[in-house]
PDB file of C-alpha atoms in Angstrom:
ATOM      1  CA  MET A   1      -9.655  54.635  51.815  1.00 42.00           C
ATOM      2  CA  ASP A   2      -7.041  53.886  54.484  1.00 47.00           C
ATOM      3  CA  ASN A   3      -7.361  55.159  58.025  1.00 50.00           C
ATOM      4  CA  ASP A   4      -5.380  58.081  59.375  1.00 51.00           C
ATOM      5  CA  PHE A   5      -3.422  56.210  62.022  1.00 60.00           C
ATOM      6  CA  SER A   6       0.182  57.219  61.818  1.00 77.00           C
ATOM      7  CA  VAL A   7       2.784  54.584  61.201  1.00 80.00           C
ATOM      8  CA  ASP A   8       6.326  55.015  62.442  1.00 88.00           C
ATOM      9  CA  LEU A   9       7.992  53.570  59.351  1.00 92.00           C
ATOM     10  CA  ASP A  10      11.475  54.250  60.681  1.00 94.00           C
ATOM     11  CA  ASP A  11      10.723  52.185  63.795  1.00 95.00           C
ATOM     12  CA  ILE A  12       9.208  49.330  61.771  1.00 95.00           C
ATOM     13  CA  ILE A  13      12.167  49.349  59.368  1.00 96.00           C
ATOM     14  CA  ALA A  14      14.617  49.297  62.285  1.00 96.00           C
ATOM     15  CA  THR A  15      12.712  46.349  63.767  1.00 96.00           C
ATOM     16  CA  ILE A  16      12.823  44.443  60.465  1.00 97.00           C
ATOM     17  CA  ARG A  17      16.542  45.106  60.093  1.00 96.00           C
ATOM     18  CA  SER A  18      17.530  44.183  63.642  1.00 96.00           C
ATOM     19  CA  HIS A  19      15.362  41.219  64.706  1.00 97.00           C
ATOM     20  CA  ASP A  20      15.386  37.658  63.436  1.00 96.00           C
ATOM     21  CA  VAL A  21      11.674  36.983  63.902  1.00 97.00           C
ATOM     22  CA  VAL A  22       9.007  39.629  63.388  1.00 97.00           C
ATOM     23  CA  ILE A  23       5.253  39.156  63.290  1.00 97.00           C
ATOM     24  CA  ALA A  24       3.084  41.776  61.605  1.00 97.00           C
ATOM     25  CA  ARG A  25      -0.497  42.204  62.823  1.00 96.00           C
ATOM     26  CA  PHE A  26      -3.108  43.891  60.691  1.00 94.00           C
ATOM     27  CA  VAL A  27      -6.361  45.669  61.372  1.00 90.00           C
ATOM     28  CA  THR A  28      -8.354  44.177  58.502  1.00 87.00           C
ATOM     29  CA  VAL A  29      -7.370  40.492  58.576  1.00 93.00           C
ATOM     30  CA  HIS A  30      -7.131  38.001  61.384  1.00 92.00           C
ATOM     31  CA  ARG A  31      -4.015  36.238  60.076  1.00 96.00           C
ATOM     32  CA  ARG A  32      -0.506  37.527  60.719  1.00 97.00           C
ATOM     33  CA  LEU A  33       2.545  37.821  58.516  1.00 97.00           C
ATOM     34  CA  LEU A  34       5.508  35.963  60.003  1.00 97.00           C
ATOM     35  CA  PHE A  35       9.008  37.065  59.024  1.00 97.00           C
ATOM     36  CA  ASP A  36      11.653  34.576  60.137  1.00 96.00           C
ATOM     37  CA  PHE A  37      14.910  35.884  58.709  1.00 96.00           C
ATOM     38  CA  ARG A  38      17.012  33.093  60.228  1.00 94.00           C
ATOM     39  CA  ALA A  39      18.630  30.937  57.566  1.00 91.00           C
ATOM     40  CA  THR A  40      21.201  28.276  56.966  1.00 88.00           C
ATOM     41  CA  SER A  41      22.813  27.139  53.736  1.00 82.00           C
ATOM     42  CA  SER A  42      20.003  24.606  53.297  1.00 83.00           C
ATOM     43  CA  GLU A  43      17.093  26.447  54.913  1.00 88.00           C
ATOM     44  CA  PRO A  44      16.110  29.856  53.539  1.00 92.00           C
ATOM     45  CA  PRO A  45      14.404  32.618  55.502  1.00 95.00           C
ATOM     46  CA  LEU A  46      10.659  32.163  55.853  1.00 95.00           C
ATOM     47  CA  VAL A  47       7.887  34.677  55.275  1.00 96.00           C
ATOM     48  CA  CYS A  48       4.393  33.239  55.539  1.00 96.00           C
ATOM     49  CA  ALA A  49       0.857  33.959  56.678  1.00 97.00           C
ATOM     50  CA  VAL A  50       0.051  32.369  60.040  1.00 97.00           C
ATOM     51  CA  ASP A  51      -2.969  32.158  62.284  1.00 97.00           C
ATOM     52  CA  PRO A  52      -2.975  34.069  65.558  1.00 96.00           C
ATOM     53  CA  LEU A  53      -2.125  31.993  68.602  1.00 96.00           C
ATOM     54  CA  PRO A  54      -3.342  32.385  72.189  1.00 95.00           C
ATOM     55  CA  SER A  55       0.062  33.090  73.735  1.00 94.00           C
ATOM     56  CA  ILE A  56       3.691  33.858  73.066  1.00 93.00           C
ATOM     57  CA  GLU A  57       4.575  30.378  74.352  1.00 95.00           C
ATOM     58  CA  ALA A  58       2.313  28.876  71.691  1.00 96.00           C
ATOM     59  CA  ARG A  59       4.059  30.985  69.040  1.00 95.00           C
ATOM     60  CA  TYR A  60       7.472  29.726  70.201  1.00 95.00           C
ATOM     61  CA  ARG A  61       6.195  26.123  70.016  1.00 94.00           C
ATOM     62  CA  HIS A  62       4.799  26.820  66.558  1.00 95.00           C
ATOM     63  CA  LEU A  63       8.153  28.183  65.370  1.00 95.00           C
ATOM     64  CA  ARG A  64      10.002  25.144  66.740  1.00 93.00           C
ATOM     65  CA  GLU A  65       7.563  22.896  64.843  1.00 94.00           C
ATOM     66  CA  LEU A  66       7.667  25.018  61.699  1.00 93.00           C
ATOM     67  CA  ARG A  67      11.462  25.215  61.625  1.00 93.00           C
ATOM     68  CA  PRO A  68      12.816  22.307  63.679  1.00 92.00           C
ATOM     69  CA  GLY A  69      16.346  22.723  62.371  1.00 90.00           C
ATOM     70  CA  LEU A  70      16.539  26.251  63.740  1.00 92.00           C
ATOM     71  CA  GLY A  71      14.823  25.830  67.092  1.00 85.00           C
ATOM     72  CA  ALA A  72      13.224  28.704  68.926  1.00 88.00           C
ATOM     73  CA  PRO A  73      14.505  32.220  68.300  1.00 92.00           C
ATOM     74  CA  PRO A  74      15.911  34.182  71.226  1.00 92.00           C
ATOM     75  CA  ARG A  75      13.238  36.836  70.760  1.00 94.00           C
ATOM     76  CA  LEU A  76       9.971  37.500  68.921  1.00 94.00           C
ATOM     77  CA  VAL A  77       8.875  41.017  68.036  1.00 96.00           C
ATOM     78  CA  THR A  78       5.400  42.058  66.911  1.00 95.00           C
ATOM     79  CA  VAL A  79       4.616  45.142  64.863  1.00 95.00           C
ATOM     80  CA  PHE A  80       1.141  46.487  64.244  1.00 94.00           C
ATOM     81  CA  TRP A  81       0.195  47.771  60.785  1.00 94.00           C
ATOM     82  CA  PRO A  82      -2.964  49.877  61.308  1.00 91.00           C
ATOM     83  CA  ARG A  83      -3.657  50.307  57.604  1.00 91.00           C
ATOM     84  CA  TYR A  84      -4.780  48.080  54.779  1.00 92.00           C
ATOM     85  CA  VAL A  85      -2.503  45.109  54.121  1.00 95.00           C
ATOM     86  CA  ALA A  86      -2.112  46.207  50.504  1.00 93.00           C
ATOM     87  CA  SER A  87      -0.634  49.524  51.640  1.00 93.00           C
ATOM     88  CA  LEU A  88       2.379  47.727  53.127  1.00 94.00           C
ATOM     89  CA  ALA A  89       3.568  46.575  49.706  1.00 92.00           C
ATOM     90  CA  GLY A  90       4.643  50.007  48.477  1.00 90.00           C
ATOM     91  CA  THR A  91       6.486  51.117  51.588  1.00 94.00           C
ATOM     92  CA  ALA A  92      10.111  51.277  52.616  1.00 96.00           C
ATOM     93  CA  ALA A  93       9.233  48.712  55.308  1.00 96.00           C
ATOM     94  CA  TRP A  94       8.364  46.118  52.671  1.00 96.00           C
ATOM     95  CA  GLN A  95      11.519  47.045  50.768  1.00 96.00           C
ATOM     96  CA  ALA A  96      13.473  46.402  53.993  1.00 97.00           C
ATOM     97  CA  VAL A  97      11.953  42.907  54.092  1.00 96.00           C
ATOM     98  CA  ARG A  98      12.948  42.302  50.469  1.00 95.00           C
ATOM     99  CA  ASP A  99      16.456  43.669  51.063  1.00 94.00           C
ATOM    100  CA  ARG A 100      16.964  41.478  54.115  1.00 94.00           C
ATOM    101  CA  LEU A 101      15.887  38.336  52.230  1.00 94.00           C
ATOM    102  CA  ILE A 102      18.205  39.140  49.321  1.00 92.00           C
ATOM    103  CA  THR A 103      21.113  40.029  51.626  1.00 89.00           C
ATOM    104  CA  ALA A 104      20.690  36.665  53.367  1.00 86.00           C
ATOM    105  CA  GLY A 105      21.620  35.064  50.051  1.00 84.00           C
ATOM    106  CA  HIS A 106      18.178  33.653  49.338  1.00 84.00           C
ATOM    107  CA  PRO A 107      16.594  35.814  46.607  1.00 79.00           C
ATOM    108  CA  GLY A 108      13.987  33.082  45.969  1.00 87.00           C
ATOM    109  CA  ALA A 109      12.561  33.869  49.396  1.00 92.00           C
ATOM    110  CA  VAL A 110      11.362  37.212  48.014  1.00 94.00           C
ATOM    111  CA  ALA A 111       8.852  35.459  45.734  1.00 95.00           C
ATOM    112  CA  ARG A 112       7.550  33.427  48.683  1.00 95.00           C
ATOM    113  CA  ALA A 113       7.238  36.628  50.737  1.00 96.00           C
ATOM    114  CA  GLU A 114       5.327  38.313  47.911  1.00 96.00           C
ATOM    115  CA  ALA A 115       2.997  35.290  47.735  1.00 97.00           C
ATOM    116  CA  ALA A 116       2.356  35.457  51.498  1.00 97.00           C
ATOM    117  CA  LEU A 117       1.548  39.156  51.268  1.00 97.00           C
ATOM    118  CA  ALA A 118      -0.735  38.490  48.277  1.00 97.00           C
ATOM    119  CA  GLU A 119      -2.566  35.845  50.325  1.00 97.00           C
ATOM    120  CA  LEU A 120      -3.317  38.389  53.047  1.00 97.00           C
ATOM    121  CA  ILE A 121      -4.336  41.016  50.493  1.00 96.00           C
ATOM    122  CA  ALA A 122      -6.807  38.501  49.015  1.00 96.00           C
ATOM    123  CA  LEU A 123      -8.206  37.777  52.491  1.00 94.00           C
ATOM    124  CA  GLU A 124      -8.576  41.501  53.028  1.00 94.00           C
ATOM    125  CA  ARG A 125     -10.464  41.901  49.724  1.00 93.00           C
ATOM    126  CA  ASP A 126     -12.747  38.995  50.650  1.00 90.00           C
ATOM    127  CA  ALA A 127     -13.524  40.638  54.002  1.00 85.00           C
ATOM    128  CA  GLN A 128     -14.279  43.935  52.272  1.00 86.00           C
ATOM    129  CA  ARG A 129     -16.562  42.173  49.800  1.00 86.00           C
ATOM    130  CA  GLU A 130     -18.400  40.435  52.657  1.00 82.00           C
ATOM    131  CA  ALA A 131     -18.778  43.727  54.517  1.00 78.00           C
ATOM    132  CA  ILE A 132     -20.414  45.300  51.465  1.00 79.00           C
ATOM    133  CA  LEU A 133     -22.508  42.392  50.241  1.00 79.00           C
ATOM    134  CA  GLY A 134     -23.145  40.689  53.552  1.00 72.00           C
ATOM    135  CA  GLY A 135     -21.390  37.563  54.616  1.00 67.00           C
ATOM    136  CA  ARG A 136     -20.851  35.203  57.499  1.00 69.00           C
ATOM    137  CA  ALA A 137     -19.031  37.769  59.643  1.00 67.00           C
ATOM    138  CA  PHE A 138     -21.305  40.682  58.782  1.00 66.00           C
ATOM    139  CA  ARG A 139     -24.992  41.437  58.921  1.00 66.00           C
ATOM    140  CA  THR A 140     -27.035  44.217  57.383  1.00 64.00           C
ATOM    141  CA  ILE A 141     -28.342  46.856  59.751  1.00 67.00           C
ATOM    142  CA  TRP A 142     -30.508  48.686  57.193  1.00 66.00           C
ATOM    143  CA  SER A 143     -32.310  47.044  54.343  1.00 62.00           C
ATOM    144  CA  ALA A 144     -32.013  48.433  50.832  1.00 64.00           C
ATOM    145  CA  SER A 145     -35.685  47.705  50.223  1.00 65.00           C
ATOM    146  CA  PRO A 146     -38.283  50.106  51.549  1.00 64.00           C
ATOM    147  CA  SER A 147     -39.961  49.009  54.721  1.00 59.00           C
ATOM    148  CA  PRO A 148     -43.620  49.492  55.516  1.00 59.00           C
ATOM    149  CA  ARG A 149     -44.343  52.479  57.720  1.00 54.00           C
TER     150      ARG A 149
END
């Protein structure tokens, strides 16, 4: 079950269409989804899962290291997706990502974007499994076995 937080899809789609670098934050996973739509004839757009960083300056440094041929973008924009990662896949926002990658002339980038999204979906499923079964980030409050009274 997804939460009831509203998502302004039109605003997210407009952001995806109008900015070169967009970072999506999620409620259920720690990692982010980085969309870097900048491209050259030899370097396709990049969509990948990235770790959070402590500051915007660190993110700019990371982008310069990740894509040295492109340098730092003029602007970074972050969007927050307050629902399950998997719910992004069937939206017009994800279609806007796909469309932008194809329009850039790099249709192979779509498969890499799908793989990055699948990675985050798998992380989300692992976190859900740990929450149910108990795991390193979760602990049981109530025991399933009866306790002595």
